[in-house]
Short mmCIF file of C-alpha atoms in Angstrom, two decimals:
data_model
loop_
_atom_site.label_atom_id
_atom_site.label_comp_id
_atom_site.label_asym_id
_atom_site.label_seq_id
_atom_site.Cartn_x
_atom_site.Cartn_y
_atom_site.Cartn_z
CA UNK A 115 78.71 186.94 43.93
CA UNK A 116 81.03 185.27 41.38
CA UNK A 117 83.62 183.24 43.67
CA UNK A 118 87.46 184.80 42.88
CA UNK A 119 89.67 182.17 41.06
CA UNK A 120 93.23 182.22 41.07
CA UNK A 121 93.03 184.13 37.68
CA UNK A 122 91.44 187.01 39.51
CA UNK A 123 94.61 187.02 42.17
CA UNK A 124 97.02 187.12 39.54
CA UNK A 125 95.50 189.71 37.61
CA UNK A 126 94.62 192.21 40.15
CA UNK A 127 98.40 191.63 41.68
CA UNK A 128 99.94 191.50 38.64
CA UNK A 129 102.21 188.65 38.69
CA UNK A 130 101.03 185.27 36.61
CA UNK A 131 99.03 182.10 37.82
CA UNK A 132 102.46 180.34 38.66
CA UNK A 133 103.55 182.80 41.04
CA UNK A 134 100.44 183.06 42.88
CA UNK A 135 100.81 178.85 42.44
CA UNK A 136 104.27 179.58 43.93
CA UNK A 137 103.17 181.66 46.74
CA UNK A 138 100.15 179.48 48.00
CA UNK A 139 102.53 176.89 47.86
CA UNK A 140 105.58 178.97 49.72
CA UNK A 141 108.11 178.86 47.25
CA UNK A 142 109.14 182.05 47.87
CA UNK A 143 113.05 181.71 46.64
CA UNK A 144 112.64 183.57 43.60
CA UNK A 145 110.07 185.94 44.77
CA UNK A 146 110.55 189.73 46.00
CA UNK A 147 108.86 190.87 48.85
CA UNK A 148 107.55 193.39 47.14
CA UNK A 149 105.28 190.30 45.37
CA UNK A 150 104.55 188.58 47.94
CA UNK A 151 103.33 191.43 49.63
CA UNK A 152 100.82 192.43 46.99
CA UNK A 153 99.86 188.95 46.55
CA UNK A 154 98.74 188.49 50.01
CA UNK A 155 97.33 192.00 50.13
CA UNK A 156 94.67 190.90 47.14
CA UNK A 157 94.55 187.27 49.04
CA UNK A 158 93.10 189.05 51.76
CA UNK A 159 91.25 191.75 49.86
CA UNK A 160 89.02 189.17 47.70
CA UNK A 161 88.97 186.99 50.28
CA UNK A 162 90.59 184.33 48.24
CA UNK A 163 90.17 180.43 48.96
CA UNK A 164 92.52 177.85 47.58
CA UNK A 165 90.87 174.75 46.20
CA UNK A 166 92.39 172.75 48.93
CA UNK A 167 91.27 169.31 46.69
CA UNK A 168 93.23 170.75 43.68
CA UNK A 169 95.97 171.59 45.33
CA UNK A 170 96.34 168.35 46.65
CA UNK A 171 95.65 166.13 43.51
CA UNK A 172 98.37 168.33 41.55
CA UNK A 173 100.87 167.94 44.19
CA UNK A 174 99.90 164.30 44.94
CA UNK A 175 99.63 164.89 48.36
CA UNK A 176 97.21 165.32 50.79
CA UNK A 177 98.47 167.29 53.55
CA UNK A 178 97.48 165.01 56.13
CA UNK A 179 99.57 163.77 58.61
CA UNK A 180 99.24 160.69 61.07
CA UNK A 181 100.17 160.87 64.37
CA UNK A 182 100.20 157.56 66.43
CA UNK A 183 101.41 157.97 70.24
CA UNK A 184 101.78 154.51 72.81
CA UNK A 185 100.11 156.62 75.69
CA UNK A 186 98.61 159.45 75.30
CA UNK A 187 98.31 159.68 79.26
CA UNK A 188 102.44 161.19 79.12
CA UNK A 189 102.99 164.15 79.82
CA UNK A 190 105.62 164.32 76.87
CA UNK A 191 103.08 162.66 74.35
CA UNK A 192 100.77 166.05 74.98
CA UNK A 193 103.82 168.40 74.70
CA UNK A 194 105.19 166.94 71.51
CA UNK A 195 101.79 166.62 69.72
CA UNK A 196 101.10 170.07 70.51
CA UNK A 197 104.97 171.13 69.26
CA UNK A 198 104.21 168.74 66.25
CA UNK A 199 100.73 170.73 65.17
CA UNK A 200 101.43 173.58 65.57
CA UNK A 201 104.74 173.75 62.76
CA UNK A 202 102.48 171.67 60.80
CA UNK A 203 99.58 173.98 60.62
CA UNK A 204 102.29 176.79 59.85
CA UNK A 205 102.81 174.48 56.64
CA UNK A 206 99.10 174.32 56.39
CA UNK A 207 99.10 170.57 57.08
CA UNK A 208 96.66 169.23 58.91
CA UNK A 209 97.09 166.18 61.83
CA UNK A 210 94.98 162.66 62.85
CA UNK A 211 96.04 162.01 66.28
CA UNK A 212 95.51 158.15 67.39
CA UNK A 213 96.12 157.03 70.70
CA UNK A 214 97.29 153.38 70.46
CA UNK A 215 97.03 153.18 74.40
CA UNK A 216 100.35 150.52 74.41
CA UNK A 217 98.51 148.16 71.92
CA UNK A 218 100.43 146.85 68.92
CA UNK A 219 96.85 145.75 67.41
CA UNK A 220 95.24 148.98 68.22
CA UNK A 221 98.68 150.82 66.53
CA UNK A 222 98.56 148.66 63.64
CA UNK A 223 94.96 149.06 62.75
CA UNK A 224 95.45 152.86 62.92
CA UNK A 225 98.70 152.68 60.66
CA UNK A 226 96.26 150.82 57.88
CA UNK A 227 93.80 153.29 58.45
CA UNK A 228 95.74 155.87 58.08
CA UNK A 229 97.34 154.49 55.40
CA UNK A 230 94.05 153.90 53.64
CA UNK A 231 93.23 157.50 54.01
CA UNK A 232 96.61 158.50 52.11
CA UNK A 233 98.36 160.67 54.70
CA UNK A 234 101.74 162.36 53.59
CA UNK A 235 103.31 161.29 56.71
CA UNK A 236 103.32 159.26 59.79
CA UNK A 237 105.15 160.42 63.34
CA UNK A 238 105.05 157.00 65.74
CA UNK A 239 105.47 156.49 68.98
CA UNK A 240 106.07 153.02 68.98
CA UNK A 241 104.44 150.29 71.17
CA UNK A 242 107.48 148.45 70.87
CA UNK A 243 105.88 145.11 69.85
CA UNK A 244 107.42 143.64 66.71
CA UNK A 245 108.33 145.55 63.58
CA UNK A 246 105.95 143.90 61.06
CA UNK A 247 103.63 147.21 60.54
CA UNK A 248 106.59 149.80 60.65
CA UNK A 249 108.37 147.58 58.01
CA UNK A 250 105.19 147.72 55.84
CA UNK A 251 105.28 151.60 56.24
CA UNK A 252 108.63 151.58 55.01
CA UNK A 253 107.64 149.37 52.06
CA UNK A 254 105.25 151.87 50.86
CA UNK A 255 107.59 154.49 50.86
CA UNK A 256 105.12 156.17 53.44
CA UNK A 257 107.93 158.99 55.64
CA UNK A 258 108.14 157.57 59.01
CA UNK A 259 109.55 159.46 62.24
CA UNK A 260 109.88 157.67 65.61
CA UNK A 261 109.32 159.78 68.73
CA UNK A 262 110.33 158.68 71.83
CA UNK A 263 111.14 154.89 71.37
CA UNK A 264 113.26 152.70 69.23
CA UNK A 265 112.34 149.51 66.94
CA UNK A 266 114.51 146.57 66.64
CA UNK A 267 114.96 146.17 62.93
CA UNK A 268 113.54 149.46 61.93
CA UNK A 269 115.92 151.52 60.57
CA UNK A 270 113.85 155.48 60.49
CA UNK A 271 114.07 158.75 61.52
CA UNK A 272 114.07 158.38 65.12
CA UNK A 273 114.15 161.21 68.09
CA UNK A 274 114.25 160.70 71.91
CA UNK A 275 115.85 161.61 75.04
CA UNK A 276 119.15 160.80 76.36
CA UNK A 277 117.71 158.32 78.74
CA UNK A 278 120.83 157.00 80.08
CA UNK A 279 122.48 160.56 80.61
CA UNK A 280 118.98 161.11 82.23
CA UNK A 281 119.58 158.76 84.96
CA UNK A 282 122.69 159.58 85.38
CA UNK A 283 121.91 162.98 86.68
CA UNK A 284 119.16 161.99 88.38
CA UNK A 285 121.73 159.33 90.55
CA UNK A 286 124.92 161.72 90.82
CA UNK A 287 122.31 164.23 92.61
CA UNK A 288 121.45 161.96 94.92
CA UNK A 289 125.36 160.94 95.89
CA UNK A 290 125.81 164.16 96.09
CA UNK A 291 123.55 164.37 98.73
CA UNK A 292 124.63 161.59 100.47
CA UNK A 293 122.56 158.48 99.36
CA UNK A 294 124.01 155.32 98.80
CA UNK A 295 120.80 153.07 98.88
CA UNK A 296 119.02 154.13 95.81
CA UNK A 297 116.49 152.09 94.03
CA UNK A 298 114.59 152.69 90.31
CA UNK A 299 110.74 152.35 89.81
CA UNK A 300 109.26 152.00 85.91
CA UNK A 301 106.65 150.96 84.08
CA UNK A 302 107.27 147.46 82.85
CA UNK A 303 109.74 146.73 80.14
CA UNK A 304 107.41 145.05 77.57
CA UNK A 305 108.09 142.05 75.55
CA UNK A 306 110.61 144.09 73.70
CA UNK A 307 112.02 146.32 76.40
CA UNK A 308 110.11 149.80 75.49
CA UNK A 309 113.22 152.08 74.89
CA UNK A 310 113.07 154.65 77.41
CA UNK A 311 112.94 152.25 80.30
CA UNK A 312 115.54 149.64 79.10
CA UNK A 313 117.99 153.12 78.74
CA UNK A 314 116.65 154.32 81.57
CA UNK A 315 117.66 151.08 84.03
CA UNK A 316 120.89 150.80 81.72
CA UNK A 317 121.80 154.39 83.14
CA UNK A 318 121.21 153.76 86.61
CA UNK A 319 123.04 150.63 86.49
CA UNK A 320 126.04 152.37 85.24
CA UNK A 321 125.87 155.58 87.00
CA UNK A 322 125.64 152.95 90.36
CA UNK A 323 129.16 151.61 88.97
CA UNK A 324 131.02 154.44 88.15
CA UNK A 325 130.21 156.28 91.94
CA UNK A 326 131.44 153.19 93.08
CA UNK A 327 127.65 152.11 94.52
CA UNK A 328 126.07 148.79 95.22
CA UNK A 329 123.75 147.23 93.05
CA UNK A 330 121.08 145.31 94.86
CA UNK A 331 118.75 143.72 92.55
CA UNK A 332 115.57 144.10 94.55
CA UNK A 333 115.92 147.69 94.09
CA UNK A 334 115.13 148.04 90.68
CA UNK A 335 111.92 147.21 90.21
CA UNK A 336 109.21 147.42 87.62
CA UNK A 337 105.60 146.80 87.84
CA UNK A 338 102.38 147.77 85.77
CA UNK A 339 100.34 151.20 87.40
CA UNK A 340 97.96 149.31 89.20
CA UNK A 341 100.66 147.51 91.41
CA UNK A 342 103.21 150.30 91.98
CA UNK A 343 101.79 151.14 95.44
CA UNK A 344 102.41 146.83 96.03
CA UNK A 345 106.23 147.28 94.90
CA UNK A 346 106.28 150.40 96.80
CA UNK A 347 105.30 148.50 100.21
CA UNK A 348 107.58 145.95 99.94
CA UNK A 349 110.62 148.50 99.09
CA UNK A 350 109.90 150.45 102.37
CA UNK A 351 109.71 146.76 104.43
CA UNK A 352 113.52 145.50 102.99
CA UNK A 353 115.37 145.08 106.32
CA UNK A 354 117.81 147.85 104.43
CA UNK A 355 114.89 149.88 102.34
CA UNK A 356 115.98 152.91 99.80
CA UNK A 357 116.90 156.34 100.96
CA UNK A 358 115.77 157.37 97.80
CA UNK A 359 114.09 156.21 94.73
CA UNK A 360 113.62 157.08 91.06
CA UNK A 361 110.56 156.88 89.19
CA UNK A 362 111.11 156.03 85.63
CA UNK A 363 108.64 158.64 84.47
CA UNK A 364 105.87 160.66 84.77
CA UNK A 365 103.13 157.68 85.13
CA UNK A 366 105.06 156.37 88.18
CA UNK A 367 106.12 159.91 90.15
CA UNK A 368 101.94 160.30 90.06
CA UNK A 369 101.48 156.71 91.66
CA UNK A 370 104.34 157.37 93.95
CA UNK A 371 103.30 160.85 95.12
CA UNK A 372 99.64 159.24 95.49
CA UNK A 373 100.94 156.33 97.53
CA UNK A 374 103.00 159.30 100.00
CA UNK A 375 99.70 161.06 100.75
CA UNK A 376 97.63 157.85 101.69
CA UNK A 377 100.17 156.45 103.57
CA UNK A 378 102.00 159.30 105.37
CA UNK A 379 104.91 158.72 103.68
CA UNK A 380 106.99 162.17 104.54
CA UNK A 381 109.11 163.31 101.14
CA UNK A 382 111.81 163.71 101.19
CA UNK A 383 112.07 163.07 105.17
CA UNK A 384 111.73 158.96 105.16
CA UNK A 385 112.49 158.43 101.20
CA UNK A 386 113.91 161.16 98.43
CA UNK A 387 112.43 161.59 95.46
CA UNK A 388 113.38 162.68 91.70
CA UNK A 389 111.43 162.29 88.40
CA UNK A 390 112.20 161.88 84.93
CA UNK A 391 109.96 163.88 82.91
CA UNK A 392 109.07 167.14 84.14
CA UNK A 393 105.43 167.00 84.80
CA UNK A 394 103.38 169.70 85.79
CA UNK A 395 102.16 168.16 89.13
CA UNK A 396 105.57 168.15 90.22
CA UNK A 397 105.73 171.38 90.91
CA UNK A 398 102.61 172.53 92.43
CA UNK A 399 103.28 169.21 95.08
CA UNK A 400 104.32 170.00 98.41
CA UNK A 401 107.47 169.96 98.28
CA UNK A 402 108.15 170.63 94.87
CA UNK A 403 109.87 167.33 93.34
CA UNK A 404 113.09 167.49 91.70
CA UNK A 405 112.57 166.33 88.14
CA UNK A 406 115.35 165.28 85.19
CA UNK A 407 113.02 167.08 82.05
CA UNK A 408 113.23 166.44 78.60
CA UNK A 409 112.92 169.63 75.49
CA UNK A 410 109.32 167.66 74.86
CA UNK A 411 108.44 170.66 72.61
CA UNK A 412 111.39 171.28 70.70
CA UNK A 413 111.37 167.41 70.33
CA UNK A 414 107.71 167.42 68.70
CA UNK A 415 108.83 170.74 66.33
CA UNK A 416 111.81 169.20 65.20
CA UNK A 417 109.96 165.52 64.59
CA UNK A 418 107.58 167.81 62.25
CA UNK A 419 110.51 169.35 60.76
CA UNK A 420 112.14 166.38 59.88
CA UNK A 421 108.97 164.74 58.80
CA UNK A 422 108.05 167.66 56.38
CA UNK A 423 111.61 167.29 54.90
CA UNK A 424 111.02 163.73 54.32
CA UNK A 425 108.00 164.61 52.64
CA UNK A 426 109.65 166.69 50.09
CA UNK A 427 112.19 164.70 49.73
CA UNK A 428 110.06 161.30 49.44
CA UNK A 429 112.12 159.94 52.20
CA UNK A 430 115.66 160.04 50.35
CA UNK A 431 117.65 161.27 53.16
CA UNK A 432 119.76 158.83 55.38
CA UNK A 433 117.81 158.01 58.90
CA UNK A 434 119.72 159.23 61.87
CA UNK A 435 118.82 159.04 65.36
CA UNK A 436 118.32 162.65 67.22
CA UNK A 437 119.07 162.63 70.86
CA UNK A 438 117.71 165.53 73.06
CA UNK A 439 119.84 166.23 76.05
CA UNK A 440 118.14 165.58 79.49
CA UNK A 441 118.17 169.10 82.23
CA UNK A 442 118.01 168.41 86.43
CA UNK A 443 115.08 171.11 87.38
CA UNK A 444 116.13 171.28 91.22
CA UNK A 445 113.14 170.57 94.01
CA UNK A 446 113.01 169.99 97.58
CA UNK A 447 112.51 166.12 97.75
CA UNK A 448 116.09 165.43 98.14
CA UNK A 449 117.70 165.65 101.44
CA UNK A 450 121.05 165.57 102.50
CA UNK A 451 122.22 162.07 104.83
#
């Protein structure tokens, strides 16, 4: 059986080759429903295929898009990416997803691949490390939408939390509550202080300041995974140790909450606990953990938004910075002192 062509569609709907053109493509301003209706009803009824290479060599695009994340271990890097593919497919674009694992050589041989393979688009979680590769995307007029982090020297479309406001929340809950000696636990910074962790410390420092709290240095602390149980340890042995602690994300609640079952450490009994980044495992632990969540999902939608836009618009718009506002999600691993 003879294949149906676009012809056919437009014939049997009656409407020409452009407006079925203009309907594959959803350019549906000038188009009744009435049109669109009966075009999709013959779609359907001759089981119609677009020529998905066609399409894309007379559009010059095609509709590909590159996703890069740091870590794709976060909790939030899973949430977005499915927020992220899911409006894309809705635009029938398809998504790469790389996981750079923190490596600025792994990230920057998967930009050039990418690249290479001529996607529309790239959404980046940064690494953080230098600028060089971002500022060859930019060159090539290649749309670019940071997710989660900041570059020095990179001036994109960029979307992340209110990390500061985050750890504010997270400290005024614990003053509420009566806790004075509070100490912060993150990954480490990097050699150009990852974004979420510099705000993150930036926030507790201030939030400390404006309750009118002491800031002792050896309480904010930052180690790689492997050694958080190490920095944990020595917290606990301080002659004054925290009556409550921080973890700087997802990553380090887990390696906390691990080190409080092998060692017997009682939450929030001996040492309360909140989280930024509202991980599932927080709330099936015993007790549920009070976490400071980000909108992970509407952040991914709304980075695929934007990114679609810039698409269309071959990256003409002005770059702004979008920043999501942080929620507490109240737990029992605070006590009152």
């Amino acid at each position: 059986m003879k294949k149906p062509t676009i012809e056919d569609v437009a014939k049997r709907a009656g409407v020409s080759k452009s407006t079925v053109s203009q309907y594959l493509n959803e350019r549906y301003q000038y188009m009744s429903e009435d049109t669109r209706r009966r075009i999709s009803e013959v779609i359907e009824d001759l089981k119609y295929q677009p020529n998905g290479l066609a399409r894309s060599l007379k559009q010059n695009r095609t509709f590909m898009v590159g996703i890069i994340v740091a870590n794709i271990d976060y909790s939030l890097s899973i949430k977005c990416i499915r927020a992220i593919e899911n409006e894309l497919q809705q635009h029938k674009t398809q998504v790469i997803i790389c996981n750079a694992d923190e490596s600025p050589e792994k990230e920057r041989e998967y930009i050039e691949m990418l690249a290479a393979r001529q996607v529309d688009g790239l959404i980046v979680f940064p690494s953080g490390n230098g600028n060089s590769s971002y500022r060859r995307v930019m060159e090539m007029k290649l749309p670019l939408v940071f997710l989660d982090r900041l570059v020095e020297g990179v001036t994109t479309q960029s979307l992340l939390l209110d990390n500061e406001a985050a750890a504010k929340i997270a400290i005024q809950e614990l003053a509420e509550h009566g806790h004075e000696r509070i100490a912060i636990l993150s990954l480490p910074l990097g050699d150009y202080a990852i974004t979420p962790r510099k705000e993150r410390i930036s926030g507790y420092k201030k939030a400390m300041e404006e309750l009118g709290l002491p800031i002792d240095e050896a309480y904010i602390c930052h180690a790689p995974k492997e050694n958080i149980a190490e920095v944990l340890e020595r917290l606990l042995a301080l002659p004054k140790p925290p009556t409550a602690l921080l973890a700087g994300n997802d990553i380090v609640l887990a390696e906390i909450l691990k080190f409080a079952n092998q060692t017997g450490l009682r939450i929030p009994d001996q040492l309360s606990v909140i989280g930024i980044d509202d991980a599932e495992f927080a709330h099936i632990y015993n007790p549920v953990i009070t976490t400071i969540s980000q909108p992970a999902y509407d952040m991914g939608t709304q980075a695929a938004k934007i990114l679609l836009s810039s698409i269309e618009q071959k990256g003409t718009e002005l770059p702004i910075t979008y920043r999501f506002p942080p929620m507490l999600q109240q737990g029992q691993s605070v006590r009152t002192i």
